[in-house]
Short mmCIF file of C-alpha atoms in Angstrom, two decimals:
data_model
loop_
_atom_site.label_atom_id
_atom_site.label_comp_id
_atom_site.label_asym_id
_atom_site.label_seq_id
_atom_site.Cartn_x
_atom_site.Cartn_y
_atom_site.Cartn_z
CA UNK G 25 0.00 0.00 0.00
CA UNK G 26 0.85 3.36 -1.41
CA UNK G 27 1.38 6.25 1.62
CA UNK G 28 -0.36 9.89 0.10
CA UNK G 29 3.58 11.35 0.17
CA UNK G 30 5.00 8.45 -1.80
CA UNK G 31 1.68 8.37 -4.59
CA UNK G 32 2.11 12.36 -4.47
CA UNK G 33 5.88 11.64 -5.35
CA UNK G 34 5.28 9.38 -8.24
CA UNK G 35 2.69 11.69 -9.77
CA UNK G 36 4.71 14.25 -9.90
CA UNK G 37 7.56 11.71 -11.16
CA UNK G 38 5.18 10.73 -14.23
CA UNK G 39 4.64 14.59 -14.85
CA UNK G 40 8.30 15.48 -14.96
CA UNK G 41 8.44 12.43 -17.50
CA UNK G 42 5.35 13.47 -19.46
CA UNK G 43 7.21 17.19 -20.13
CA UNK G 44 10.45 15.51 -21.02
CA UNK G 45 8.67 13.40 -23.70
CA UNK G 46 6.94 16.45 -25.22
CA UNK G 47 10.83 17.94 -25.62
CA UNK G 48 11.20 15.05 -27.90
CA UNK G 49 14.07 13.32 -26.19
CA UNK G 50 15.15 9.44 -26.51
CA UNK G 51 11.87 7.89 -25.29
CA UNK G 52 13.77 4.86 -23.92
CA UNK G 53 16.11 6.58 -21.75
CA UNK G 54 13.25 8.90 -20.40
CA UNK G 55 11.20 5.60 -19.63
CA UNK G 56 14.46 4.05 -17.60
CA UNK G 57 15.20 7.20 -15.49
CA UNK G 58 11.43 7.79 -14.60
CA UNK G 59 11.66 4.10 -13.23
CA UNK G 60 14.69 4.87 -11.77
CA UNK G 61 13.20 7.53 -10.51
CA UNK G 62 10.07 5.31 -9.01
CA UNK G 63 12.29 3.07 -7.19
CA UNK G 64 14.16 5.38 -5.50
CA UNK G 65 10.89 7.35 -4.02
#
């Protein structure tokens, strides 16, 4: 189960992601660092 911090954190992970896609940037890498990103949180 997900504490309202950590699902807060991963939103705002995914939006951060979302913006770097629409810079056109290697989709692949983008997709590893947000779950990179994920884990860490």
């Amino acid at each position: 189960m997900f504490s309202l911090s950590k699902l807060n954190d991963i939103i705002s992970i995914v939006e951060d992601t979302r913006r770097t896609l629409e810079r056109n940037v290697n989709l692949s890498l983008t997709f590893t660092v947000m779950l990179l990103k994920i884990q860490e949180a």
